[in-house]
Tab-separated table of C-alpha atoms in Angstrom:
chain	number	residue	atom	x	y	z
A	255	MET	CA	107.502	11.605	319.622
A	256	ARG	CA	105.429	8.708	318.344
A	257	GLY	CA	106.538	9.543	314.811
A	258	GLY	CA	110.165	9.565	315.969
A	259	ILE	CA	109.806	6.137	317.538
A	260	CYS	CA	108.371	4.750	314.318
A	261	PHE	CA	111.245	6.297	312.373
A	262	LEU	CA	113.826	4.626	314.636
A	263	ALA	CA	112.036	1.322	314.357
A	264	LEU	CA	112.328	1.525	310.596
A	265	VAL	CA	115.960	2.651	310.513
A	266	MET	CA	117.528	0.482	313.206
A	267	PRO	CA	116.995	-2.878	311.426
A	268	THR	CA	118.624	-1.399	308.328
A	269	LEU	CA	121.720	-0.471	310.336
A	270	ALA	CA	121.866	-3.900	311.959
A	271	ALA	CA	121.728	-5.561	308.530
A	272	ALA	CA	124.687	-3.568	307.143
A	273	TYR	CA	127.019	-6.575	307.423
A	274	PRO	CA	126.259	-10.089	306.201
A	275	ASP	CA	125.752	-12.767	308.846
A	276	ASP	CA	128.929	-14.367	310.122
A	277	PRO	CA	128.979	-18.050	309.111
A	278	TYR	CA	130.956	-18.801	312.299
A	279	ARG	CA	128.827	-16.644	314.634
A	280	SER	CA	131.826	-15.041	316.304
A	281	PRO	CA	130.996	-12.447	318.984
A	282	MET	CA	133.759	-10.256	317.479
A	283	TRP	CA	132.364	-10.169	313.929
A	284	ASP	CA	130.771	-6.718	313.811
A	285	TYR	CA	133.333	-5.166	316.156
A	286	ASN	CA	136.366	-6.261	314.130
A	287	LEU	CA	134.756	-5.322	310.823
A	288	ASP	CA	134.208	-1.800	312.181
A	289	ARG	CA	137.693	-1.720	313.682
A	290	TYR	CA	139.703	-2.845	310.670
A	291	LEU	CA	137.533	-1.988	307.666
A	292	GLY	CA	135.862	1.162	308.935
A	293	ASP	CA	132.428	1.783	310.382
A	294	GLY	CA	129.839	1.285	307.677
A	295	ALA	CA	132.180	-0.427	305.217
A	296	GLU	CA	130.539	-2.342	302.382
A	297	VAL	CA	131.232	-6.019	303.105
A	298	VAL	CA	130.408	-9.164	301.141
A	299	LEU	CA	131.298	-12.788	301.807
A	300	ASP	CA	133.388	-14.110	298.931
A	301	GLU	CA	134.461	-17.720	298.360
A	302	ARG	CA	136.986	-16.558	295.773
A	303	ILE	CA	139.180	-15.455	298.676
A	304	ASP	CA	140.725	-18.795	299.675
A	305	LEU	CA	141.838	-18.455	303.303
A	306	LYS	CA	143.787	-21.504	304.486
A	307	VAL	CA	144.652	-22.393	308.093
A	308	PRO	CA	145.044	-25.868	309.635
A	309	PRO	CA	141.923	-27.259	311.343
A	310	PHE	CA	144.009	-27.750	314.499
A	311	ALA	CA	147.125	-25.830	315.516
A	312	GLU	CA	149.642	-28.446	316.617
A	313	ASP	CA	151.951	-25.601	317.674
A	314	SER	CA	149.997	-22.551	318.886
A	315	ALA	CA	153.079	-20.370	318.419
A	316	GLN	CA	153.546	-21.332	314.755
A	317	VAL	CA	150.333	-21.517	312.750
A	318	PRO	CA	150.537	-21.148	308.946
A	319	LEU	CA	148.046	-18.842	307.227
A	320	THR	CA	147.690	-18.451	303.473
A	321	VAL	CA	145.503	-16.026	301.527
A	322	ASP	CA	145.118	-17.325	297.966
A	323	LEU	CA	143.759	-14.700	295.554
A	324	SER	CA	144.196	-16.757	292.394
A	325	ALA	CA	140.440	-16.922	291.780
A	326	PHE	CA	139.788	-13.269	292.665
A	327	ASP	CA	139.528	-11.460	289.326
A	328	ARG	CA	139.389	-7.851	290.524
A	329	PRO	CA	142.202	-5.358	291.216
A	330	VAL	CA	143.258	-5.562	294.865
A	331	GLN	CA	143.745	-2.368	296.870
A	332	THR	CA	144.342	-3.803	300.357
A	333	VAL	CA	144.445	-7.166	302.127
A	334	ILE	CA	143.862	-7.286	305.903
A	335	THR	CA	143.956	-10.398	308.082
A	336	TRP	CA	143.030	-10.773	311.738
A	337	VAL	CA	142.482	-13.459	314.375
A	338	ASP	CA	139.169	-12.825	316.152
A	339	LEU	CA	140.004	-13.959	319.689
A	340	ASN	CA	143.696	-13.078	319.903
A	341	PRO	CA	144.609	-10.362	322.445
A	342	ILE	CA	145.847	-8.333	319.463
A	343	PRO	CA	143.666	-9.582	316.581
A	344	HIS	CA	145.392	-7.823	313.669
A	345	LEU	CA	147.971	-9.980	311.880
A	346	PHE	CA	148.997	-8.123	308.726
A	347	THR	CA	147.920	-5.570	306.157
A	348	VAL	CA	149.228	-5.738	302.579
A	349	GLU	CA	149.022	-2.881	300.089
A	350	PRO	CA	150.116	-4.172	296.671
A	351	ASN	CA	151.287	-2.109	293.724
A	352	THR	CA	151.206	-5.117	291.409
A	353	ARG	CA	149.201	-8.302	291.064
A	354	VAL	CA	149.663	-10.656	294.007
A	355	SER	CA	148.075	-14.110	293.931
A	356	VAL	CA	149.263	-15.528	297.288
A	357	VAL	CA	150.317	-14.059	300.640
A	358	SER	CA	151.315	-16.342	303.506
A	359	LEU	CA	152.615	-15.803	307.039
A	360	ASN	CA	152.818	-17.892	310.216
A	361	PHE	CA	151.123	-16.522	313.345
A	362	ARG	CA	150.402	-17.127	317.030
A	363	VAL	CA	147.007	-18.198	318.332
A	364	GLN	CA	145.839	-17.729	321.917
A	365	GLN	CA	142.773	-19.985	321.759
A	366	ALA	CA	140.460	-21.683	319.285
A	367	THR	CA	139.242	-18.903	317.032
A	368	THR	CA	137.962	-17.746	313.674
A	369	VAL	CA	140.481	-16.148	311.323
A	370	ARG	CA	139.563	-13.544	308.695
A	371	ALA	CA	140.933	-12.217	305.427
A	372	ALA	CA	139.401	-9.068	303.942
A	373	VAL	CA	140.268	-7.898	300.426
A	374	GLN	CA	139.317	-4.435	299.216
A	375	ASP	CA	138.655	-4.013	295.503
A	376	ALA	CA	139.023	-0.850	293.410
A	377	ALA	CA	135.424	0.172	294.172
A	378	GLY	CA	136.101	0.097	297.925
A	379	VAL	CA	134.083	-3.065	298.579
A	380	TRP	CA	135.548	-5.503	301.119
A	381	HIS	CA	135.431	-9.189	300.189
A	382	VAL	CA	135.739	-11.336	303.313
A	383	SER	CA	136.644	-14.974	303.804
A	384	SER	CA	136.803	-16.851	307.110
A	385	ALA	CA	138.245	-20.061	308.522
A	386	HIS	CA	138.364	-21.680	311.952
A	387	VAL	CA	141.413	-23.048	313.738
A	388	ASP	CA	141.153	-25.167	316.865
A	389	ALA	CA	144.026	-24.895	319.326
A	390	ALA	CA	145.205	-25.750	322.798
A	391	GLY	CA	146.153	-22.058	322.949
A	392	GLY	CA	148.624	-19.898	324.764
A	393	GLY	CA	150.706	-18.998	321.710
A	394	CYS	CA	150.491	-15.226	322.250
A	395	THR	CA	151.622	-15.361	325.880
A	396	ALA	CA	154.387	-17.964	325.515
A	397	PRO	CA	157.964	-16.609	325.640
A	398	SER	CA	159.963	-16.810	322.426
A	399	VAL	CA	162.539	-19.555	322.044
A	400	ALA	CA	165.144	-16.880	321.320
A	401	SER	CA	164.699	-15.342	324.764
A	402	ALA	CA	165.995	-18.584	326.308
A	403	ASN	CA	169.052	-18.746	324.035
A	404	PRO	CA	171.996	-16.582	325.168
A	405	ASP	CA	173.438	-16.640	321.625
A	406	TRP	CA	170.297	-15.502	319.812
A	407	GLU	CA	171.955	-12.249	318.710
A	408	ALA	CA	174.445	-14.198	316.577
A	409	THR	CA	171.745	-14.946	313.997
A	410	PHE	CA	169.429	-12.004	314.706
A	411	GLY	CA	168.097	-10.407	311.537
A	412	GLN	CA	169.368	-13.061	309.130
A	413	ILE	CA	167.087	-13.410	306.113
A	414	ARG	CA	167.078	-16.690	304.257
A	415	GLY	CA	165.063	-17.908	301.322
A	416	GLY	CA	164.768	-17.913	297.589
A	417	ALA	CA	162.505	-17.551	294.595
A	418	PHE	CA	161.452	-19.944	291.908
A	419	SER	CA	158.962	-19.847	289.069
A	420	PRO	CA	156.273	-22.493	288.788
A	421	VAL	CA	153.885	-22.145	285.846
A	422	ASP	CA	152.475	-18.623	285.322
A	423	ARG	CA	153.869	-17.095	288.518
A	424	SER	CA	156.890	-16.439	290.697
A	425	ARG	CA	157.010	-17.766	294.272
A	426	LEU	CA	159.171	-15.997	296.842
A	427	LYS	CA	159.726	-17.573	300.259
A	428	VAL	CA	161.857	-15.892	302.920
A	429	SER	CA	162.294	-16.225	306.664
A	430	VAL	CA	163.959	-13.865	309.130
A	431	ARG	CA	165.507	-14.635	312.501
A	432	HIS	CA	163.635	-12.435	314.930
A	433	PRO	CA	162.098	-13.154	318.371
A	434	MET	CA	158.896	-11.253	317.501
A	435	ASP	CA	158.116	-10.739	321.194
A	436	SER	CA	154.436	-9.962	321.636
A	437	GLY	CA	154.842	-7.842	324.781
A	438	MET	CA	152.495	-10.175	326.660
A	439	VAL	CA	155.208	-12.003	328.613
A	440	GLY	CA	156.333	-10.509	331.919
A	441	ASN	CA	159.336	-8.150	331.712
A	442	ILE	CA	159.729	-8.693	327.952
A	443	PRO	CA	158.583	-5.671	325.919
A	444	ALA	CA	157.062	-5.904	322.468
A	445	PHE	CA	159.823	-6.394	319.894
A	446	HIS	CA	158.651	-7.318	316.431
A	447	ILE	CA	158.970	-6.582	312.734
A	448	GLU	CA	156.407	-3.949	311.893
A	449	ARG	CA	157.008	-3.274	308.192
A	450	LEU	CA	158.124	-5.216	305.133
A	451	GLU	CA	158.661	-3.846	301.658
A	452	LEU	CA	159.086	-6.016	298.594
A	453	ARG	CA	160.826	-4.214	295.756
A	454	ALA	CA	161.749	-5.059	292.169
A	455	GLY	CA	165.491	-4.943	292.840
A	456	ARG	CA	167.550	-2.555	294.914
A	457	GLY	CA	166.238	0.981	294.574
A	458	GLU	CA	163.538	-0.132	292.152
A	459	ALA	CA	159.756	0.078	292.303
A	460	ASN	CA	157.930	-1.017	295.435
A	461	LEU	CA	155.855	-4.128	294.634
A	462	LEU	CA	154.033	-4.258	297.949
A	463	THR	CA	154.094	-3.037	301.530
A	464	MET	CA	153.152	-5.230	304.496
A	465	THR	CA	152.567	-4.018	308.048
A	466	LEU	CA	152.606	-6.589	310.845
A	467	SER	CA	151.334	-6.711	314.412
A	468	GLU	CA	152.273	-8.708	317.496
A	469	SER	CA	150.291	-11.783	316.459
A	470	ALA	CA	152.970	-12.710	313.890
A	471	ALA	CA	155.073	-15.723	314.900
A	472	GLU	CA	158.702	-15.851	315.984
A	473	ASN	CA	161.126	-16.232	313.061
A	474	PRO	CA	158.317	-15.416	310.623
A	475	VAL	CA	158.134	-17.085	307.223
A	476	PHE	CA	156.759	-14.974	304.362
A	477	VAL	CA	155.507	-16.355	301.063
A	478	PHE	CA	154.421	-14.238	298.106
A	479	GLU	CA	153.317	-15.344	294.659
A	480	LEU	CA	153.281	-12.774	291.863
A	481	PRO	CA	152.087	-13.450	288.299
A	482	ASP	CA	154.289	-10.594	287.032
A	483	ALA	CA	157.661	-10.849	288.749
A	484	PRO	CA	160.962	-8.985	288.362
A	485	PRO	CA	164.285	-10.779	287.783
A	486	VAL	CA	165.467	-9.662	291.241
A	487	TYR	CA	163.647	-9.091	294.532
A	488	ASP	CA	164.776	-6.703	297.256
A	489	VAL	CA	163.257	-7.742	300.603
A	490	TRP	CA	163.494	-4.998	303.236
A	491	MET	CA	162.191	-5.117	306.812
A	492	ARG	CA	162.153	-2.849	309.864
A	493	ASP	CA	161.224	-3.692	313.455
A	494	ASN	CA	159.684	-1.456	316.108
A	495	ASN	CA	163.140	-0.725	317.570
A	496	GLY	CA	164.353	0.712	314.261
A	497	ASN	CA	166.510	-2.268	313.224
A	498	GLN	CA	166.538	-2.768	309.459
A	499	PHE	CA	167.176	-5.962	307.510
A	500	GLU	CA	167.579	-6.472	303.765
A	501	ARG	CA	168.163	-9.314	301.322
A	502	ILE	CA	168.475	-9.412	297.536
A	503	VAL	CA	166.913	-12.549	296.059
A	504	ASP	CA	167.560	-13.579	292.484
A	505	ASN	CA	164.490	-14.797	290.607
A	506	GLY	CA	166.334	-16.693	287.900
A	507	GLY	CA	163.220	-18.260	286.482
A	508	ALA	CA	161.245	-15.027	286.115
A	509	ARG	CA	160.010	-14.189	282.655
């Protein structure tokens, strides 16, 4: 028994040190790493993952988040973002089939919190970056503006946006009219876009797949930057009620 106790004393600190220390000391650090990356995942802090959020959320229901991978020089398998103290922390997961240098999406925030972006490389290692956003809060439990507008169905599902080509990349920005109800407001069930696919033209190769959760903002705005871009994008989305939306976007400046 005494030998067993000594063995545990030697092993337990090793298990506790599996993850690097959280620079923001969030109580959800270890839990969310286990939850979204897998128990025992290899995690490193990486400043090459440039996670951008405003220092203060002027509108808790519309907070911009950008993951800039321009300085990350390894192949990317998966990108996962989450908001530590949101009722539903997960924001989006992206699985690219081509190089992606920027992913951006607006989200809701319930209270001041740390935000995370985790990028998995080809070796399975997760590279994590963090940022803090202060907020008055309540964004996740506030009713959507669309729910107060009797004519919201007239523009429901409309996708607007375009693509242009700054130096060495193509930038696609699209928005979709959707209430993105979180399910946290009384008598209003969850109703949100749950999947986006970005394709190289209609019926062509899938460039990336994005899955979204209830923390995404109403009328979400998506931004993607791709170093290698097709002449035409096909943006396809589906919500949790089975509604599908699609838009072809010409990338006239693509090379």
